[in-house]
PDB file of C-alpha atoms in Angstrom:
ATOM      1  CA  MET A   2      -6.664   4.242 -24.792  1.00 32.00           C
ATOM      2  CA  GLN A   3      -7.601   3.131 -21.743  1.00 36.00           C
ATOM      3  CA  THR A   4      -5.205   0.346 -19.819  1.00 37.00           C
ATOM      4  CA  GLU A   5      -6.580  -2.133 -16.877  1.00 37.00           C
ATOM      5  CA  SER A   6      -4.288  -4.696 -14.564  1.00 39.00           C
ATOM      6  CA  ILE A   7      -5.533  -7.894 -13.574  1.00 39.00           C
ATOM      7  CA  GLU A   8      -3.850 -10.213 -11.520  1.00 42.00           C
ATOM      8  CA  ASN A   9      -5.741 -13.571  -9.816  1.00 41.00           C
ATOM      9  CA  ILE A  10      -4.793 -14.024  -6.713  1.00 43.00           C
ATOM     10  CA  SER A  11      -6.963 -15.843  -3.097  1.00 46.00           C
ATOM     11  CA  LEU A  12      -6.878 -15.054   0.472  1.00 47.00           C
ATOM     12  CA  GLU A  13      -5.227 -17.874   1.664  1.00 45.00           C
ATOM     13  CA  ALA A  14      -1.865 -16.702  -1.312  1.00 43.00           C
ATOM     14  CA  LYS A  15      -2.060 -12.855  -0.085  1.00 46.00           C
ATOM     15  CA  ASN A  16      -1.548 -14.071   3.363  1.00 46.00           C
ATOM     16  CA  THR A  17       1.214 -16.928   2.706  1.00 45.00           C
ATOM     17  CA  ASP A  18       5.727 -14.976   2.203  1.00 48.00           C
ATOM     18  CA  ASN A  19       6.754 -16.172   0.035  1.00 50.00           C
ATOM     19  CA  LEU A  20       4.070 -15.244  -2.564  1.00 48.00           C
ATOM     20  CA  VAL A  21       4.545 -16.533  -6.619  1.00 52.00           C
ATOM     21  CA  TRP A  22       1.312 -14.891  -8.770  1.00 58.00           C
ATOM     22  CA  ASP A  23       0.076 -17.519 -10.652  1.00 75.00           C
ATOM     23  CA  GLU A  24      -0.900 -15.556 -14.138  1.00 76.00           C
ATOM     24  CA  LYS A  25      -1.291 -11.809 -14.825  1.00 74.00           C
ATOM     25  CA  TYR A  26      -3.428 -10.389 -17.096  1.00 71.00           C
ATOM     26  CA  TYR A  27      -2.407  -7.123 -18.790  1.00 72.00           C
ATOM     27  CA  CYS A  28      -5.557  -5.633 -20.997  1.00 70.00           C
ATOM     28  CA  ASN A  29      -6.298  -2.344 -22.952  1.00 66.00           C
ATOM     29  CA  ALA A  30      -8.006  -1.623 -26.009  1.00 63.00           C
ATOM     30  CA  ASP A  31      -6.556  -3.675 -28.515  1.00 70.00           C
ATOM     31  CA  GLU A  32      -4.622  -6.944 -26.757  1.00 73.00           C
ATOM     32  CA  SER A  33      -3.997  -8.664 -24.317  1.00 75.00           C
ATOM     33  CA  ILE A  34      -0.881 -10.467 -22.987  1.00 78.00           C
ATOM     34  CA  ASN A  35      -1.526 -13.688 -19.909  1.00 79.00           C
ATOM     35  CA  LEU A  36       1.751 -14.348 -18.809  1.00 79.00           C
ATOM     36  CA  ASN A  37       1.803 -17.681 -17.084  1.00 83.00           C
ATOM     37  CA  CYS A  38       4.123 -17.064 -14.329  1.00 79.00           C
ATOM     38  CA  LEU A  39       4.422 -20.884 -12.915  1.00 82.00           C
ATOM     39  CA  GLU A  40       5.326 -22.200 -16.884  1.00 84.00           C
ATOM     40  CA  LYS A  41       7.541 -18.641 -17.929  1.00 83.00           C
ATOM     41  CA  THR A  42       5.290 -19.473 -20.854  1.00 85.00           C
ATOM     42  CA  TYR A  43       2.852 -15.867 -22.835  1.00 83.00           C
ATOM     43  CA  LYS A  44       0.644 -15.535 -25.473  1.00 84.00           C
ATOM     44  CA  THR A  45      -1.270 -11.936 -26.455  1.00 80.00           C
ATOM     45  CA  LEU A  46      -4.550 -12.158 -28.214  1.00 77.00           C
ATOM     46  CA  SER A  47      -5.670  -9.674 -30.889  1.00 77.00           C
ATOM     47  CA  TYR A  48      -8.421  -7.708 -30.603  1.00 70.00           C
ATOM     48  CA  ASP A  49     -11.288  -5.913 -32.471  1.00 71.00           C
ATOM     49  CA  THR A  50     -12.628  -2.315 -29.943  1.00 73.00           C
ATOM     50  CA  ILE A  51     -15.824  -2.389 -29.131  1.00 75.00           C
ATOM     51  CA  GLY A  52     -17.156   0.089 -28.793  1.00 75.00           C
ATOM     52  CA  LEU A  53     -20.323   1.166 -26.821  1.00 77.00           C
ATOM     53  CA  GLU A  54     -22.373   2.407 -30.306  1.00 81.00           C
ATOM     54  CA  ALA A  55     -22.145  -0.939 -30.844  1.00 79.00           C
ATOM     55  CA  VAL A  56     -23.793  -2.061 -28.037  1.00 81.00           C
ATOM     56  CA  CYS A  57     -27.095  -2.452 -28.204  1.00 84.00           C
ATOM     57  CA  GLU A  58     -30.305  -1.705 -26.267  1.00 87.00           C
ATOM     58  CA  ILE A  59     -32.349  -4.654 -25.387  1.00 89.00           C
ATOM     59  CA  PRO A  60     -35.745  -3.662 -22.950  1.00 91.00           C
ATOM     60  CA  ASP A  61     -35.523  -5.421 -19.848  1.00 88.00           C
ATOM     61  CA  ASP A  62     -38.151  -8.332 -20.658  1.00 89.00           C
ATOM     62  CA  GLU A  63     -36.916  -8.923 -22.767  1.00 92.00           C
ATOM     63  CA  ARG A  64     -33.706 -10.336 -21.967  1.00 91.00           C
ATOM     64  CA  ILE A  65     -34.959 -13.447 -20.919  1.00 90.00           C
ATOM     65  CA  THR A  66     -37.166 -15.090 -22.696  1.00 91.00           C
ATOM     66  CA  GLU A  67     -37.954 -18.867 -23.683  1.00 90.00           C
ATOM     67  CA  ILE A  68     -37.743 -20.850 -27.140  1.00 92.00           C
ATOM     68  CA  ASP A  69     -39.589 -24.125 -26.879  1.00 93.00           C
ATOM     69  CA  GLY A  70     -39.620 -23.565 -22.634  1.00 88.00           C
ATOM     70  CA  GLU A  71     -36.300 -23.556 -22.115  1.00 88.00           C
ATOM     71  CA  PRO A  72     -34.833 -19.614 -20.638  1.00 86.00           C
ATOM     72  CA  CYS A  73     -32.551 -17.808 -23.205  1.00 90.00           C
ATOM     73  CA  TYR A  74     -30.496 -14.977 -21.401  1.00 90.00           C
ATOM     74  CA  ASN A  75     -29.750 -12.221 -24.984  1.00 90.00           C
ATOM     75  CA  TYR A  76     -26.259 -10.209 -23.262  1.00 86.00           C
ATOM     76  CA  ARG A  77     -25.663  -6.729 -24.765  1.00 85.00           C
ATOM     77  CA  THR A  78     -22.509  -6.762 -25.924  1.00 83.00           C
ATOM     78  CA  ASN A  79     -19.684  -5.954 -23.598  1.00 79.00           C
ATOM     79  CA  PRO A  80     -18.167  -1.974 -24.061  1.00 77.00           C
ATOM     80  CA  THR A  81     -15.311  -3.313 -21.721  1.00 75.00           C
ATOM     81  CA  ASN A  82     -12.356  -4.967 -23.858  1.00 69.00           C
ATOM     82  CA  VAL A  83     -11.226  -6.622 -21.173  1.00 70.00           C
ATOM     83  CA  PRO A  84     -13.108  -9.517 -20.822  1.00 65.00           C
ATOM     84  CA  GLU A  85     -10.995 -11.115 -17.356  1.00 66.00           C
ATOM     85  CA  ALA A  86     -12.597  -7.931 -16.507  1.00 69.00           C
ATOM     86  CA  SER A  87     -16.269  -7.623 -17.403  1.00 74.00           C
ATOM     87  CA  ILE A  88     -16.494 -10.568 -14.423  1.00 81.00           C
ATOM     88  CA  CYS A  89     -17.107  -7.815 -12.340  1.00 85.00           C
ATOM     89  CA  ILE A  90     -18.286  -4.720 -14.376  1.00 85.00           C
ATOM     90  CA  PHE A  91     -19.919  -5.988 -16.515  1.00 85.00           C
ATOM     91  CA  PRO A  92     -21.390  -8.392 -14.606  1.00 89.00           C
ATOM     92  CA  GLN A  93     -23.941 -10.417 -17.610  1.00 89.00           C
ATOM     93  CA  GLU A  94     -24.234 -13.859 -16.728  1.00 88.00           C
ATOM     94  CA  MET A  95     -23.334 -13.690 -12.563  1.00 91.00           C
ATOM     95  CA  THR A  96     -26.513 -11.213 -13.263  1.00 92.00           C
ATOM     96  CA  PHE A  97     -28.063 -14.101 -14.870  1.00 93.00           C
ATOM     97  CA  GLY A  98     -27.763 -16.963 -13.555  1.00 93.00           C
ATOM     98  CA  TYR A  99     -28.158 -15.894  -9.541  1.00 95.00           C
ATOM     99  CA  LEU A 100     -30.499 -13.439  -9.635  1.00 94.00           C
ATOM    100  CA  ALA A 101     -33.274 -14.499 -12.833  1.00 92.00           C
ATOM    101  CA  ASN A 102     -35.446 -16.090 -10.449  1.00 93.00           C
ATOM    102  CA  GLN A 103     -36.642 -12.702  -8.541  1.00 93.00           C
ATOM    103  CA  ASN A 104     -38.098 -15.301  -5.630  1.00 96.00           C
ATOM    104  CA  LEU A 105     -34.652 -17.111  -5.067  1.00 97.00           C
ATOM    105  CA  TRP A 106     -33.103 -13.574  -3.608  1.00 97.00           C
ATOM    106  CA  SER A 107     -34.018 -10.015  -1.727  1.00 97.00           C
ATOM    107  CA  VAL A 108     -31.902  -7.255  -1.484  1.00 97.00           C
ATOM    108  CA  ASN A 109     -31.083  -6.730   2.263  1.00 96.00           C
ATOM    109  CA  GLY A 110     -30.486  -2.623   2.321  1.00 96.00           C
ATOM    110  CA  THR A 111     -26.511  -1.001   1.091  1.00 96.00           C
ATOM    111  CA  LYS A 112     -23.154  -1.362   3.854  1.00 95.00           C
ATOM    112  CA  VAL A 113     -20.744   0.434   2.227  1.00 93.00           C
ATOM    113  CA  ILE A 114     -17.361  -1.718   0.981  1.00 89.00           C
ATOM    114  CA  ASP A 115     -13.967  -0.554   0.070  1.00 82.00           C
ATOM    115  CA  ASP A 116     -15.952   3.251   0.385  1.00 85.00           C
ATOM    116  CA  LYS A 117     -18.441   2.636  -1.999  1.00 89.00           C
ATOM    117  CA  LEU A 118     -22.793   1.747  -1.740  1.00 94.00           C
ATOM    118  CA  CYS A 119     -22.796  -0.953  -2.185  1.00 95.00           C
ATOM    119  CA  TYR A 120     -26.309  -3.313  -2.637  1.00 97.00           C
ATOM    120  CA  HIS A 121     -26.752  -6.382  -0.169  1.00 97.00           C
ATOM    121  CA  ILE A 122     -27.715  -9.023  -2.294  1.00 97.00           C
ATOM    122  CA  SER A 123     -28.377 -12.843  -1.078  1.00 97.00           C
ATOM    123  CA  GLY A 124     -29.802 -15.347  -1.949  1.00 97.00           C
ATOM    124  CA  THR A 125     -30.990 -19.276  -2.347  1.00 98.00           C
ATOM    125  CA  ALA A 126     -28.472 -20.600  -6.065  1.00 96.00           C
ATOM    126  CA  GLU A 127     -30.964 -22.468  -8.456  1.00 94.00           C
ATOM    127  CA  GLU A 128     -29.787 -26.254  -8.892  1.00 92.00           C
ATOM    128  CA  ASP A 129     -29.131 -25.910 -12.462  1.00 90.00           C
ATOM    129  CA  TYR A 130     -26.594 -22.374 -11.744  1.00 92.00           C
ATOM    130  CA  GLY A 131     -25.183 -22.859  -9.041  1.00 93.00           C
ATOM    131  CA  SER A 132     -24.014 -26.393  -8.531  1.00 93.00           C
ATOM    132  CA  LYS A 133     -21.129 -25.418 -11.288  1.00 92.00           C
ATOM    133  CA  PHE A 134     -19.633 -23.621  -9.146  1.00 92.00           C
ATOM    134  CA  ASN A 135     -20.899 -25.834  -5.315  1.00 95.00           C
ATOM    135  CA  VAL A 136     -22.903 -23.061  -4.842  1.00 96.00           C
ATOM    136  CA  SER A 137     -26.313 -23.208  -2.610  1.00 97.00           C
ATOM    137  CA  THR A 138     -26.286 -19.293  -1.446  1.00 97.00           C
ATOM    138  CA  PHE A 139     -24.867 -16.664  -2.207  1.00 97.00           C
ATOM    139  CA  GLU A 140     -24.403 -13.475  -1.456  1.00 97.00           C
ATOM    140  CA  LEU A 141     -23.808 -10.093  -3.897  1.00 96.00           C
ATOM    141  CA  MET A 142     -22.142  -6.181  -2.392  1.00 96.00           C
ATOM    142  CA  VAL A 143     -23.037  -4.297  -5.620  1.00 95.00           C
ATOM    143  CA  ASP A 144     -22.361  -0.453  -6.033  1.00 93.00           C
ATOM    144  CA  VAL A 145     -25.432   1.986  -6.042  1.00 95.00           C
ATOM    145  CA  ASN A 146     -23.957   4.198  -8.778  1.00 91.00           C
ATOM    146  CA  THR A 147     -22.360   1.492 -11.131  1.00 89.00           C
ATOM    147  CA  GLY A 148     -24.159  -1.668 -11.339  1.00 90.00           C
ATOM    148  CA  VAL A 149     -20.418  -2.944 -10.948  1.00 91.00           C
ATOM    149  CA  LEU A 150     -20.114  -5.649  -9.075  1.00 93.00           C
ATOM    150  CA  ILE A 151     -17.125  -5.418  -5.369  1.00 93.00           C
ATOM    151  CA  GLN A 152     -17.795  -8.717  -3.419  1.00 94.00           C
ATOM    152  CA  TYR A 153     -19.312 -11.877  -4.183  1.00 94.00           C
ATOM    153  CA  ILE A 154     -19.427 -15.025  -1.984  1.00 95.00           C
ATOM    154  CA  GLY A 155     -21.199 -18.780  -2.766  1.00 95.00           C
ATOM    155  CA  TYR A 156     -21.485 -20.093  -0.602  1.00 96.00           C
ATOM    156  CA  ASP A 157     -22.015 -24.539  -0.229  1.00 95.00           C
ATOM    157  CA  ASP A 158     -24.644 -26.998   1.653  1.00 96.00           C
ATOM    158  CA  ASN A 159     -22.841 -26.748   4.880  1.00 95.00           C
ATOM    159  CA  GLY A 160     -22.266 -23.097   4.782  1.00 94.00           C
ATOM    160  CA  GLU A 161     -18.481 -23.226   3.676  1.00 94.00           C
ATOM    161  CA  ILE A 162     -17.563 -20.480   1.050  1.00 93.00           C
ATOM    162  CA  SER A 163     -17.063 -21.845  -2.052  1.00 92.00           C
ATOM    163  CA  ASP A 164     -16.756 -19.494  -4.509  1.00 91.00           C
ATOM    164  CA  TYR A 165     -15.855 -15.873  -4.365  1.00 89.00           C
ATOM    165  CA  ILE A 166     -14.875 -12.882  -6.114  1.00 88.00           C
ATOM    166  CA  TYR A 167     -13.503  -9.723  -3.789  1.00 85.00           C
ATOM    167  CA  THR A 168     -12.870  -6.291  -5.731  1.00 81.00           C
ATOM    168  CA  GLU A 169      -9.301  -4.586  -4.458  1.00 74.00           C
ATOM    169  CA  ASN A 170      -9.190  -0.301  -5.285  1.00 73.00           C
ATOM    170  CA  ILE A 171     -11.521  -0.070  -7.842  1.00 77.00           C
ATOM    171  CA  SER A 172     -12.035   3.919  -8.717  1.00 74.00           C
ATOM    172  CA  PHE A 173     -13.778   5.375 -11.462  1.00 71.00           C
ATOM    173  CA  GLU A 174     -13.256   8.208 -13.422  1.00 66.00           C
ATOM    174  CA  ASN A 175     -11.059  11.257 -12.341  1.00 64.00           C
ATOM    175  CA  LYS A 176      -9.858   9.226  -9.034  1.00 65.00           C
ATOM    176  CA  ALA A 177      -8.978   6.490 -10.957  1.00 61.00           C
ATOM    177  CA  ASP A 178      -5.352   5.609  -9.282  1.00 63.00           C
ATOM    178  CA  LYS A 179      -2.482   5.180 -12.373  1.00 65.00           C
ATOM    179  CA  VAL A 180      -2.699   0.981 -13.679  1.00 60.00           C
ATOM    180  CA  GLU A 181       0.363  -1.475 -14.491  1.00 61.00           C
ATOM    181  CA  THR A 182       0.777  -1.220 -18.310  1.00 62.00           C
ATOM    182  CA  PHE A 183       2.861  -4.426 -20.579  1.00 61.00           C
ATOM    183  CA  SER A 184       4.376  -3.139 -23.642  1.00 58.00           C
ATOM    184  CA  ASN A 185       5.746  -5.733 -25.350  1.00 52.00           C
ATOM    185  CA  ASN A 186       8.852  -4.236 -25.078  1.00 49.00           C
ATOM    186  CA  GLU A 187       8.994  -5.208 -21.174  1.00 55.00           C
ATOM    187  CA  LEU A 188       9.253  -8.693 -22.380  1.00 54.00           C
ATOM    188  CA  THR A 189      13.144  -7.988 -21.675  1.00 55.00           C
ATOM    189  CA  SER A 190      12.284  -8.132 -18.633  1.00 62.00           C
ATOM    190  CA  TYR A 191      11.014 -11.972 -18.562  1.00 65.00           C
ATOM    191  CA  GLU A 192      13.480 -12.948 -20.936  1.00 68.00           C
ATOM    192  CA  GLU A 193      13.223 -16.531 -19.479  1.00 74.00           C
ATOM    193  CA  TYR A 194       9.496 -16.857 -20.586  1.00 78.00           C
ATOM    194  CA  GLN A 195       8.502 -18.532 -24.228  1.00 77.00           C
ATOM    195  CA  LYS A 196       5.801 -17.489 -26.547  1.00 79.00           C
ATOM    196  CA  ASN A 197       2.582 -20.206 -26.546  1.00 77.00           C
TER     197      ASN A 197
END
């Protein structure tokens, strides 16, 4: 069973001396645990594992269609079994949101980030999608070999960063580091936490 661990943290918080994690997420193939470190609560969510055989191939020309003049986005089943990680590992929503209109973005060559060769994509956000995040323009760094989103920066009308994702220390296959795991037996270290 493969296990992944994700911890949310802002760049500003990362540079403080007294760092407090807001939340910690632990996911494995059939369960996720969300620890709220500020409220001292946790909740578990069980779900069915999705195997690769359940992922239907959707031809590229059928991914975005129209119904009554409105765009309809056809998502593939997410085979990662790690909902929070799908933002960078399987970034379908962001791809539809920023890259559906091919006239608004371009590939500006490649750049190496964290020892990974990435496509550097920049563009202008569609109003309806960009306004959700206060983003007018954006940059994406996408791993050439895997399609994983390594870095995303969204800029507001003034050119200031208003939204971002930085993926750090991601490894694939045999080079992957062991990830932090969580089991119910470890809840003893979180004795003061209450279950939601």
